[in-house]
Short mmCIF file of C-alpha atoms in Angstrom, two decimals:
data_model
loop_
_atom_site.label_atom_id
_atom_site.label_comp_id
_atom_site.label_asym_id
_atom_site.label_seq_id
_atom_site.Cartn_x
_atom_site.Cartn_y
_atom_site.Cartn_z
CA MET Z 2 17.01 7.73 211.21
CA ILE Z 3 17.90 5.09 213.66
CA ASP Z 4 21.47 3.93 214.73
CA GLU Z 5 22.64 0.51 214.07
CA ALA Z 6 22.71 -0.36 217.80
CA LEU Z 7 18.93 0.29 217.92
CA LEU Z 8 18.35 -1.62 214.73
CA ARG Z 9 20.26 -4.67 216.42
CA LYS Z 10 18.11 -4.30 219.72
CA LEU Z 11 14.85 -4.22 217.62
CA LEU Z 12 15.76 -7.38 215.47
CA ASP Z 13 16.64 -9.28 218.82
CA ARG Z 14 13.46 -8.25 220.42
CA ALA Z 15 11.45 -9.25 217.44
CA LEU Z 16 12.98 -12.88 217.70
CA GLN Z 17 12.65 -13.03 221.49
CA ARG Z 18 10.03 -15.80 221.08
CA GLY Z 19 11.77 -17.45 218.05
CA GLY Z 20 11.04 -17.33 214.36
CA ASP Z 21 12.57 -17.89 211.10
CA TYR Z 22 13.51 -14.40 209.98
CA ALA Z 23 12.91 -10.71 210.97
CA ASP Z 24 13.46 -7.36 209.44
CA VAL Z 25 12.99 -3.64 210.30
CA PHE Z 26 11.87 -1.30 207.59
CA CYS Z 27 12.43 2.44 208.32
CA GLU Z 28 10.92 4.98 205.88
CA ARG Z 29 11.01 8.81 205.60
CA ARG Z 30 9.09 10.15 202.63
CA ARG Z 31 8.68 13.60 201.27
CA ALA Z 32 5.75 14.46 198.77
CA VAL Z 33 4.71 17.73 196.87
CA THR Z 34 1.59 17.93 194.69
CA TYR Z 35 0.21 20.66 192.81
CA ARG Z 36 -3.24 20.41 190.89
CA LEU Z 37 -4.58 22.72 188.16
CA GLN Z 38 -8.27 22.82 187.36
CA ASP Z 39 -10.64 25.47 185.74
CA GLY Z 40 -7.61 27.55 184.90
CA ARG Z 41 -6.09 27.96 188.27
CA ILE Z 42 -4.06 26.10 190.79
CA HIS Z 43 -6.95 24.31 192.73
CA ASP Z 44 -4.92 22.93 195.41
CA ALA Z 45 -1.25 22.26 196.65
CA SER Z 46 0.01 19.96 199.46
CA TYR Z 47 3.43 19.23 201.14
CA GLY Z 48 3.74 16.04 203.47
CA VAL Z 49 6.29 14.31 205.27
CA THR Z 50 6.01 10.67 206.52
CA LEU Z 51 8.24 9.00 208.98
CA GLY Z 52 7.69 5.60 210.58
CA VAL Z 53 9.23 2.03 211.06
CA GLY Z 54 7.69 -1.29 210.36
CA ILE Z 55 8.90 -4.52 212.10
CA ARG Z 56 8.04 -8.16 210.94
CA VAL Z 57 8.73 -11.57 211.91
CA GLN Z 58 8.28 -14.62 209.96
CA SER Z 59 7.59 -17.98 211.56
CA GLY Z 60 6.56 -20.64 209.49
CA GLU Z 61 3.92 -19.88 207.05
CA ALA Z 62 2.78 -16.77 209.10
CA ALA Z 63 4.27 -13.27 209.59
CA GLY Z 64 3.76 -10.97 212.43
CA PHE Z 65 3.89 -7.22 211.73
CA ALA Z 66 3.79 -4.02 213.67
CA CYS Z 67 4.52 -0.38 212.73
CA SER Z 68 4.98 2.84 214.67
CA ASP Z 69 5.29 6.52 213.67
CA ASP Z 70 6.55 7.23 217.01
CA LEU Z 71 10.27 6.88 216.76
CA SER Z 72 11.15 6.69 220.51
CA GLU Z 73 12.99 3.46 221.49
CA ARG Z 74 10.27 2.63 223.83
CA ALA Z 75 7.58 2.87 221.18
CA LEU Z 76 9.79 0.80 218.67
CA MET Z 77 10.60 -1.86 221.28
CA GLU Z 78 6.89 -2.44 222.00
CA ALA Z 79 6.26 -2.73 218.33
CA ALA Z 80 9.07 -5.26 217.94
CA ALA Z 81 7.44 -7.27 220.81
CA SER Z 82 4.08 -7.15 219.21
CA ALA Z 83 5.50 -8.62 215.97
CA SER Z 84 7.13 -11.29 217.90
CA LEU Z 85 3.91 -12.77 219.10
CA ILE Z 86 3.47 -14.37 215.93
CA ALA Z 87 6.10 -16.83 217.08
CA ARG Z 88 5.11 -17.30 220.67
CA ASP Z 89 4.93 -21.16 220.27
CA GLY Z 90 8.48 -21.02 218.76
CA GLN Z 91 11.66 -21.90 220.32
CA ALA Z 92 13.28 -18.83 221.64
CA GLY Z 93 16.88 -18.10 220.68
CA THR Z 94 16.97 -20.82 217.89
CA ILE Z 95 17.36 -18.10 215.24
CA GLY Z 96 20.12 -15.38 216.10
CA VAL Z 97 20.75 -12.06 214.64
CA ALA Z 98 23.60 -11.92 212.40
CA GLU Z 99 26.11 -9.16 212.54
CA LEU Z 100 24.82 -6.26 210.45
CA ARG Z 101 26.76 -5.31 207.34
CA HIS Z 102 26.22 -2.35 204.98
CA ASP Z 103 25.37 -3.58 201.40
CA SER Z 104 25.88 -1.49 198.34
CA VAL Z 105 22.92 -0.47 196.37
CA PRO Z 106 22.95 -0.39 192.48
CA GLU Z 107 22.77 3.24 191.16
CA LEU Z 108 19.57 3.20 189.17
CA TYR Z 109 18.49 6.79 189.83
CA ALA Z 110 19.71 9.86 191.33
CA CYS Z 111 18.09 11.08 194.36
CA ASP Z 112 18.21 14.95 194.09
CA ASN Z 113 17.22 17.26 196.70
CA ALA Z 114 13.61 17.88 195.35
CA ALA Z 115 12.99 20.18 198.40
CA SER Z 116 14.95 22.83 196.76
CA VAL Z 117 12.73 22.96 193.70
CA GLU Z 118 10.77 26.23 193.55
CA ALA Z 119 6.97 26.07 193.57
CA ALA Z 120 6.96 28.52 190.57
CA SER Z 121 8.68 25.57 188.62
CA TYR Z 122 5.83 23.05 189.24
CA VAL Z 123 3.15 25.68 188.49
CA ALA Z 124 4.87 26.49 185.14
CA LEU Z 125 4.63 22.87 184.22
CA LEU Z 126 0.97 22.99 184.74
CA GLU Z 127 0.17 26.12 183.12
CA ARG Z 128 2.18 25.21 179.98
CA ALA Z 129 0.24 22.10 179.69
CA GLU Z 130 -3.04 23.81 180.00
CA MET Z 131 -2.24 26.49 177.50
CA THR Z 132 -1.17 23.94 174.99
CA ALA Z 133 -4.26 21.75 175.25
CA ARG Z 134 -6.74 24.67 174.96
CA GLN Z 135 -4.95 25.90 171.75
CA TYR Z 136 -4.96 22.32 170.26
CA ASP Z 137 -8.71 22.80 169.36
CA PRO Z 138 -11.54 25.14 170.38
CA ARG Z 139 -13.69 22.31 171.37
CA VAL Z 140 -11.27 21.47 174.20
CA VAL Z 141 -13.35 23.07 177.03
CA ALA Z 142 -11.57 21.72 180.12
CA VAL Z 143 -7.96 20.76 181.21
CA ASN Z 144 -6.89 19.21 184.49
CA ALA Z 145 -3.27 18.56 185.29
CA GLN Z 146 -1.36 17.39 188.39
CA VAL Z 147 2.39 17.15 189.26
CA LEU Z 148 3.57 14.94 192.01
CA ASP Z 149 7.21 14.87 193.11
CA GLU Z 150 8.23 12.55 196.11
CA THR Z 151 11.33 11.33 197.49
CA GLN Z 152 11.22 8.04 199.66
CA GLU Z 153 14.31 7.19 201.98
CA VAL Z 154 14.50 3.74 203.22
CA TRP Z 155 16.79 1.74 205.73
CA ILE Z 156 16.36 -1.89 205.88
CA ALA Z 157 17.89 -4.19 208.61
CA THR Z 158 17.44 -7.84 208.48
CA SER Z 159 18.16 -10.85 210.78
CA ASP Z 160 20.46 -12.47 208.45
CA GLY Z 161 22.71 -9.44 208.53
CA ARG Z 162 21.83 -7.06 205.77
CA LEU Z 163 21.67 -3.28 206.13
CA VAL Z 164 20.72 -1.06 203.16
CA ARG Z 165 19.85 2.30 202.37
CA ASP Z 166 17.87 3.53 199.44
CA CYS Z 167 16.69 6.82 198.25
CA ARG Z 168 13.92 6.67 195.55
CA PRO Z 169 12.94 9.58 193.59
CA LEU Z 170 9.48 9.54 191.86
CA ILE Z 171 7.93 12.37 189.80
CA THR Z 172 4.77 12.39 187.48
CA LEU Z 173 3.05 14.94 185.32
CA GLY Z 174 -0.38 14.09 184.08
CA VAL Z 175 -2.61 15.97 181.89
CA GLN Z 176 -6.50 15.35 181.03
CA ALA Z 177 -8.14 17.14 178.29
CA VAL Z 178 -12.16 17.36 178.14
CA ALA Z 179 -13.61 17.96 174.67
CA SER Z 180 -17.35 18.93 173.93
CA GLU Z 181 -19.35 19.30 170.67
CA LYS Z 182 -23.18 19.69 170.63
CA LYS Z 183 -24.22 16.91 173.07
CA GLU Z 184 -21.19 14.61 172.92
CA ARG Z 185 -18.39 15.03 175.69
CA SER Z 186 -15.03 13.13 175.86
CA SER Z 187 -11.71 13.12 177.36
CA GLY Z 188 -8.09 12.24 176.71
CA TYR Z 189 -5.29 11.57 179.11
CA ALA Z 190 -1.40 11.54 178.95
CA GLY Z 191 1.24 11.35 181.41
CA ASP Z 192 4.83 10.71 182.06
CA GLY Z 193 7.62 10.56 184.53
CA GLY Z 194 9.47 7.98 186.67
CA ARG Z 195 12.45 7.69 189.07
CA THR Z 196 13.97 10.96 188.01
CA SER Z 197 13.81 14.73 188.86
CA ILE Z 198 11.94 17.57 187.39
CA ASP Z 199 14.59 18.21 184.80
CA PHE Z 200 12.80 15.11 183.03
CA PHE Z 201 10.17 17.52 181.55
CA ASP Z 202 12.77 19.20 179.62
CA ARG Z 203 12.88 16.11 177.48
CA VAL Z 204 9.27 15.13 177.68
CA THR Z 205 7.54 18.44 177.79
CA PRO Z 206 4.22 19.47 179.07
CA GLU Z 207 3.38 20.56 175.62
CA MET Z 208 3.97 17.24 174.31
CA LEU Z 209 1.69 15.70 177.09
CA ALA Z 210 -1.03 18.11 176.66
CA GLU Z 211 -1.06 17.70 172.79
CA ASP Z 212 -1.54 13.92 173.17
CA ALA Z 213 -4.22 14.21 175.86
CA ALA Z 214 -6.10 16.76 173.40
CA ARG Z 215 -5.55 14.46 170.49
CA ILE Z 216 -7.20 11.38 172.37
CA ALA Z 217 -9.96 13.65 173.50
CA MET Z 218 -10.70 14.79 169.98
CA VAL Z 219 -10.44 11.17 168.64
CA ASN Z 220 -12.98 10.08 171.20
CA LEU Z 221 -15.27 12.97 170.50
CA SER Z 222 -15.86 11.78 166.81
CA ALA Z 223 -15.58 8.11 167.56
CA MET Z 224 -18.28 5.67 166.40
CA PRO Z 225 -19.94 3.14 168.69
CA ALA Z 226 -17.80 0.17 169.19
CA PRO Z 227 -19.06 -3.16 167.44
CA ALA Z 228 -19.74 -6.24 169.56
CA GLY Z 229 -18.64 -9.73 168.78
CA GLU Z 230 -15.75 -12.11 168.47
CA MET Z 231 -13.03 -10.47 166.31
CA GLU Z 232 -9.32 -10.16 166.03
CA MET Z 233 -7.55 -7.53 168.45
CA ILE Z 234 -4.38 -5.59 167.92
CA VAL Z 235 -2.94 -4.61 171.21
CA GLY Z 236 -0.88 -1.36 171.15
CA SER Z 237 2.53 -0.80 171.90
CA GLY Z 238 3.20 0.66 175.32
CA GLY Z 239 -0.09 1.08 177.09
CA GLY Z 240 -1.20 -2.31 176.02
CA GLY Z 241 1.15 -3.41 178.64
CA VAL Z 242 -1.82 -2.95 181.06
CA LEU Z 243 -3.31 -6.10 179.53
CA LEU Z 244 -0.12 -8.08 180.17
CA HIS Z 245 0.09 -6.93 183.66
CA GLU Z 246 -3.40 -7.74 184.62
CA ALA Z 247 -4.02 -10.83 182.76
CA VAL Z 248 -0.81 -12.57 183.25
CA GLY Z 249 1.46 -10.75 185.55
CA HIS Z 250 -0.70 -10.96 188.85
CA GLY Z 251 -1.09 -14.60 188.27
CA LEU Z 252 2.75 -15.04 188.36
CA GLU Z 253 3.21 -13.59 191.86
CA SER Z 254 4.47 -16.34 194.17
CA ASP Z 255 1.98 -15.95 196.83
CA PHE Z 256 -0.94 -17.02 194.73
CA ASN Z 257 1.04 -19.89 193.27
CA ARG Z 258 2.35 -21.22 196.62
CA ARG Z 259 -1.19 -21.36 197.78
CA GLY Z 260 -2.57 -22.81 194.58
CA THR Z 261 -4.94 -20.18 194.04
CA SER Z 262 -3.30 -19.20 190.46
CA LEU Z 263 -4.06 -20.64 187.17
CA TYR Z 264 -0.37 -20.96 186.75
CA SER Z 265 0.27 -22.78 189.96
CA GLY Z 266 2.61 -25.99 189.63
CA ARG Z 267 3.27 -25.16 185.98
CA VAL Z 268 6.88 -24.06 185.91
CA GLY Z 269 8.38 -25.66 182.66
CA GLU Z 270 4.95 -26.05 181.04
CA ARG Z 271 3.82 -24.24 177.87
CA VAL Z 272 1.46 -21.32 178.98
CA ALA Z 273 1.61 -18.82 175.89
CA ASN Z 274 2.38 -19.11 172.11
CA GLU Z 275 6.02 -19.51 171.42
CA LEU Z 276 6.06 -15.98 170.17
CA VAL Z 277 5.72 -14.78 173.89
CA THR Z 278 8.48 -13.86 176.19
CA ILE Z 279 7.54 -11.85 179.46
CA TYR Z 280 10.13 -10.17 181.84
CA ASP Z 281 9.70 -8.48 184.88
CA ASP Z 282 12.56 -5.93 185.67
CA GLY Z 283 13.45 -4.05 188.69
CA ASN Z 284 16.54 -2.63 187.43
CA LEU Z 285 15.59 -0.39 184.53
CA HIS Z 286 17.00 3.16 184.53
CA GLU Z 287 14.55 5.73 185.56
CA GLU Z 288 11.32 3.60 185.05
CA ARG Z 289 8.53 4.04 187.37
CA GLY Z 290 8.58 0.43 188.73
CA SER Z 291 12.30 0.27 189.09
CA ILE Z 292 14.03 -0.48 192.61
CA ALA Z 293 17.55 -0.44 193.30
CA VAL Z 294 16.69 -2.85 196.17
CA ASP Z 295 13.22 -4.14 197.20
CA ASP Z 296 11.44 -3.39 200.51
CA GLU Z 297 13.31 -6.52 202.03
CA GLY Z 298 16.70 -5.18 201.05
CA VAL Z 299 17.18 -7.66 198.29
CA PRO Z 300 18.51 -6.14 194.86
CA GLY Z 301 16.07 -5.41 192.04
CA GLN Z 302 16.42 -8.00 189.28
CA HIS Z 303 15.75 -9.07 185.75
CA LYS Z 304 13.15 -11.87 185.89
CA VAL Z 305 12.32 -14.27 182.92
CA LEU Z 306 8.83 -15.22 183.55
CA VAL Z 307 7.76 -16.83 180.33
CA GLU Z 308 10.17 -17.73 177.70
CA ASN Z 309 9.16 -18.56 174.29
CA GLY Z 310 5.88 -19.64 175.67
CA VAL Z 311 7.03 -21.62 178.54
CA LEU Z 312 6.61 -20.69 182.08
CA ARG Z 313 10.10 -20.26 183.84
CA GLY Z 314 9.33 -18.93 187.26
CA TYR Z 315 7.40 -16.74 189.71
CA MET Z 316 8.13 -13.42 191.27
CA GLN Z 317 9.18 -14.04 194.98
CA ASP Z 318 9.52 -12.27 198.06
CA THR Z 319 11.63 -13.78 201.09
CA LEU Z 320 8.68 -15.43 202.89
CA ASN Z 321 7.22 -17.33 199.81
CA ALA Z 322 10.65 -18.05 198.50
CA ARG Z 323 11.62 -19.79 201.57
CA LEU Z 324 8.56 -21.70 201.81
CA MET Z 325 8.95 -22.76 198.15
CA GLY Z 326 12.70 -23.68 198.53
CA VAL Z 327 13.96 -20.97 196.09
CA THR Z 328 15.49 -17.36 196.49
CA SER Z 329 13.90 -14.10 196.50
CA THR Z 330 13.84 -12.40 193.15
CA GLY Z 331 13.68 -8.88 194.70
CA SER Z 332 10.00 -8.68 194.38
CA GLY Z 333 8.96 -8.15 197.97
CA ARG Z 334 7.32 -4.57 197.94
CA ARG Z 335 5.19 -2.52 200.38
CA GLN Z 336 3.12 0.72 200.14
CA SER Z 337 4.76 2.14 203.14
CA PHE Z 338 6.15 1.29 206.72
CA ARG Z 339 2.70 0.66 207.56
CA PHE Z 340 2.41 -2.48 205.63
CA PRO Z 341 4.19 -5.75 205.39
CA PRO Z 342 5.85 -6.66 201.96
CA GLN Z 343 4.24 -8.87 199.31
CA PRO Z 344 5.42 -10.26 196.16
CA ARG Z 345 4.67 -7.63 193.46
CA MET Z 346 5.53 -6.64 189.75
CA CYS Z 347 8.15 -4.08 189.10
CA ASN Z 348 8.28 -3.19 185.50
CA THR Z 349 6.56 -5.99 183.39
CA TYR Z 350 6.79 -6.25 179.58
CA MET Z 351 7.11 -8.49 176.47
CA ARG Z 352 10.02 -8.92 174.40
CA ASN Z 353 10.13 -7.68 170.74
CA GLY Z 354 9.07 -9.87 167.94
CA ASP Z 355 9.75 -9.64 164.28
CA SER Z 356 6.65 -8.19 162.82
CA SER Z 357 6.29 -4.40 161.86
CA VAL Z 358 3.19 -2.61 162.92
CA GLU Z 359 2.26 -2.03 159.33
CA GLU Z 360 2.43 -5.76 158.64
CA ILE Z 361 0.12 -6.51 161.76
CA ILE Z 362 -2.45 -4.06 160.55
CA ALA Z 363 -2.43 -5.37 156.89
CA SER Z 364 -3.03 -8.85 158.00
CA THR Z 365 -6.05 -7.88 159.91
CA LYS Z 366 -9.31 -8.61 158.15
CA ARG Z 367 -11.81 -7.50 160.89
CA GLY Z 368 -10.96 -6.35 164.34
CA ILE Z 369 -10.02 -3.74 167.07
CA TYR Z 370 -6.87 -1.80 167.53
CA ALA Z 371 -6.79 -1.21 171.32
CA LYS Z 372 -4.01 1.50 171.31
CA SER Z 373 -4.43 1.96 175.19
CA PHE Z 374 -6.78 0.73 177.88
CA ALA Z 375 -8.62 2.95 180.43
CA GLY Z 376 -8.77 0.10 183.19
CA GLY Z 377 -9.70 -3.41 183.82
CA GLN Z 378 -9.80 -6.06 186.32
CA VAL Z 379 -8.94 -9.83 186.52
CA GLU Z 380 -9.93 -13.02 188.59
CA ILE Z 381 -6.65 -14.44 189.49
CA ALA Z 382 -7.85 -18.02 190.05
CA LYS Z 383 -9.38 -18.37 186.61
CA GLY Z 384 -7.35 -15.77 184.53
CA ASP Z 385 -10.68 -14.01 183.35
CA PHE Z 386 -10.25 -10.30 182.50
CA VAL Z 387 -12.48 -7.20 181.53
CA PHE Z 388 -10.70 -4.11 180.01
CA MET Z 389 -12.12 -0.79 178.77
CA VAL Z 390 -10.40 0.58 175.80
CA GLY Z 391 -9.10 4.12 176.26
CA GLU Z 392 -8.24 4.67 172.64
CA GLY Z 393 -9.34 2.21 169.94
CA TYR Z 394 -9.78 1.79 166.18
CA LEU Z 395 -11.76 -0.37 163.88
CA VAL Z 396 -9.55 -2.36 161.61
CA GLU Z 397 -11.14 -3.59 158.38
CA ASN Z 398 -9.48 -5.45 155.50
CA GLY Z 399 -6.05 -4.54 156.63
CA ARG Z 400 -6.68 -0.74 157.19
CA ILE Z 401 -7.45 1.57 160.05
CA THR Z 402 -10.97 2.92 159.23
CA ALA Z 403 -12.58 4.65 162.12
CA PRO Z 404 -12.09 5.43 165.90
CA VAL Z 405 -14.55 3.67 168.25
CA ARG Z 406 -15.68 4.37 171.80
CA ASN Z 407 -17.06 2.43 174.57
CA ALA Z 408 -15.47 -0.73 173.65
CA SER Z 409 -14.57 -3.49 176.21
CA ILE Z 410 -12.23 -6.55 175.93
CA VAL Z 411 -13.49 -9.90 177.66
CA GLY Z 412 -11.27 -12.98 177.72
CA ASN Z 413 -8.84 -15.08 179.56
CA GLY Z 414 -5.05 -14.25 180.19
CA PRO Z 415 -3.68 -17.83 179.20
CA ASP Z 416 -6.26 -18.21 176.41
CA ALA Z 417 -5.21 -14.86 175.01
CA MET Z 418 -1.37 -15.30 175.26
CA MET Z 419 -1.92 -18.80 173.33
CA LYS Z 420 -3.92 -16.85 170.61
CA VAL Z 421 -0.88 -14.44 169.99
CA VAL Z 422 -0.14 -14.61 166.34
CA ALA Z 423 2.20 -11.85 165.87
CA VAL Z 424 4.57 -9.69 168.00
CA GLY Z 425 5.85 -6.31 166.68
CA ASN Z 426 9.25 -5.08 166.85
CA ASP Z 427 8.26 -1.89 168.70
CA CYS Z 428 8.42 -2.51 172.40
CA ALA Z 429 7.91 0.50 174.44
CA PHE Z 430 6.75 1.38 177.97
CA ALA Z 431 3.59 3.01 178.67
CA ARG Z 432 3.99 6.66 179.19
CA ARG Z 433 1.36 6.88 182.07
CA HIS Z 434 1.87 6.63 185.81
CA TYR Z 435 0.34 3.51 186.69
CA THR Z 436 -0.15 2.38 190.42
CA CYS Z 437 -1.07 -1.30 191.14
CA GLY Z 438 -3.35 -2.44 193.77
CA LYS Z 439 -3.16 -5.75 195.71
CA GLY Z 440 -4.15 -6.57 199.23
CA GLY Z 441 -5.29 -3.13 200.13
CA GLN Z 442 -1.46 -1.74 199.04
CA TYR Z 443 -0.58 0.44 196.15
CA VAL Z 444 2.87 0.57 194.64
CA PRO Z 445 4.10 2.22 191.39
CA VAL Z 446 4.73 0.07 188.41
CA GLY Z 447 5.90 0.15 184.67
CA VAL Z 448 4.12 -1.68 181.86
CA GLY Z 449 5.48 -2.41 178.42
CA MET Z 450 4.57 -4.05 175.19
CA PRO Z 451 5.30 -4.21 171.62
CA THR Z 452 2.35 -4.13 169.14
CA VAL Z 453 0.80 -7.72 169.50
CA LYS Z 454 -1.94 -9.47 167.37
CA ILE Z 455 -4.48 -11.95 169.08
CA SER Z 456 -6.45 -13.98 166.62
CA SER Z 457 -9.79 -13.93 168.43
CA ILE Z 458 -11.36 -12.11 171.39
CA THR Z 459 -14.71 -10.91 172.71
CA VAL Z 460 -15.45 -7.46 172.13
CA GLY Z 461 -18.19 -5.68 174.04
CA GLY Z 462 -19.80 -2.67 172.31
CA THR Z 463 -23.01 -1.10 171.63
CA GLN Z 464 -23.40 -1.85 168.14
CA ALA Z 465 -24.04 -5.31 166.67
#
């Protein structure tokens, strides 16, 4: 997008008033979307985004400016605007190193998705709709969407890094709506990742549609959820949302540097049962949250957050890492060139344990089996969370007895991790396309979990 000479000029201009560090983030993104509703293609879109974001770090603050005008004049003005954060600094104390091309790990193949025919996307949606409707006559509506995008980024930094990354991302999601008498329910299934449309030769739209229809039918016949304190089994894969929200956000370095996280200053302390080991990975093949390099040009990494119940570290971007006296963990991510990076999760998951799913269920006297969640929220400072169960079942005397609906889970992240009494041997990543929101920015993430049993949690429901 921009030649190296201009990148160097932009970095020089950004640091003209001083500062500790500067970077230039150039982005070109192409996105294609098709959506099926009421048996037809309801809408389709194609978009291209081009722009540059320029940032200067000065002490604990950062100046940021962006431009979708790629003329040299406009970009130099943006660099000058970003430099204002360091207006009280000593100009020229930090120079710009000679730019060097850094290699990027090969985590994904950046195919030319622009060559895919529209008919190929439409066929995926039509196959999904046909399968969901054929699953059961009570399926009365099907909605499906496919998104295929390619993001190319070029990142130049004042310490001399120059990297390019090309990131594919494709997703296919299917929602089935079932109705019988006065009852109505829905089910959802989706998949995809940093790959190409060929992925859906392996994970077919028929597989996703059947799963969505199955969940809709389960929820249609479900009984009202009981309320009270009881055991909880968190399902493999989709249960990772609980880990992401209730624990993951609290381990991002900006919250911990400011002392607003429950985990602040607790590295080396026990924060979970010894059965619990939690990772965040930026370098898993094809996973949705994977990044060969983060949005500051630092390679995506395997981070050990909690090991056998002991807190080992936080997810770091360059700003917070510098202020905390450590190095970046490749966790600086941004939604687009219009935003500065923040420390964010990539693919967060819990390590396998030794128990089988059958053993975990058999050991449960009375509890809720939350196979997947439909959404939730957490208060970072306290770790308190609320989650809605998307697919849930009642477990009684070691057996799954009935599906339940309208169940919510209320608890505290660290408390729940301390109450883990069994970890399954079936870790998987959620087969949904999760997008994480923080500070007004949204980025794709992956979540994973083996089946986990928590000894006690509060369940909100409509049946006493």
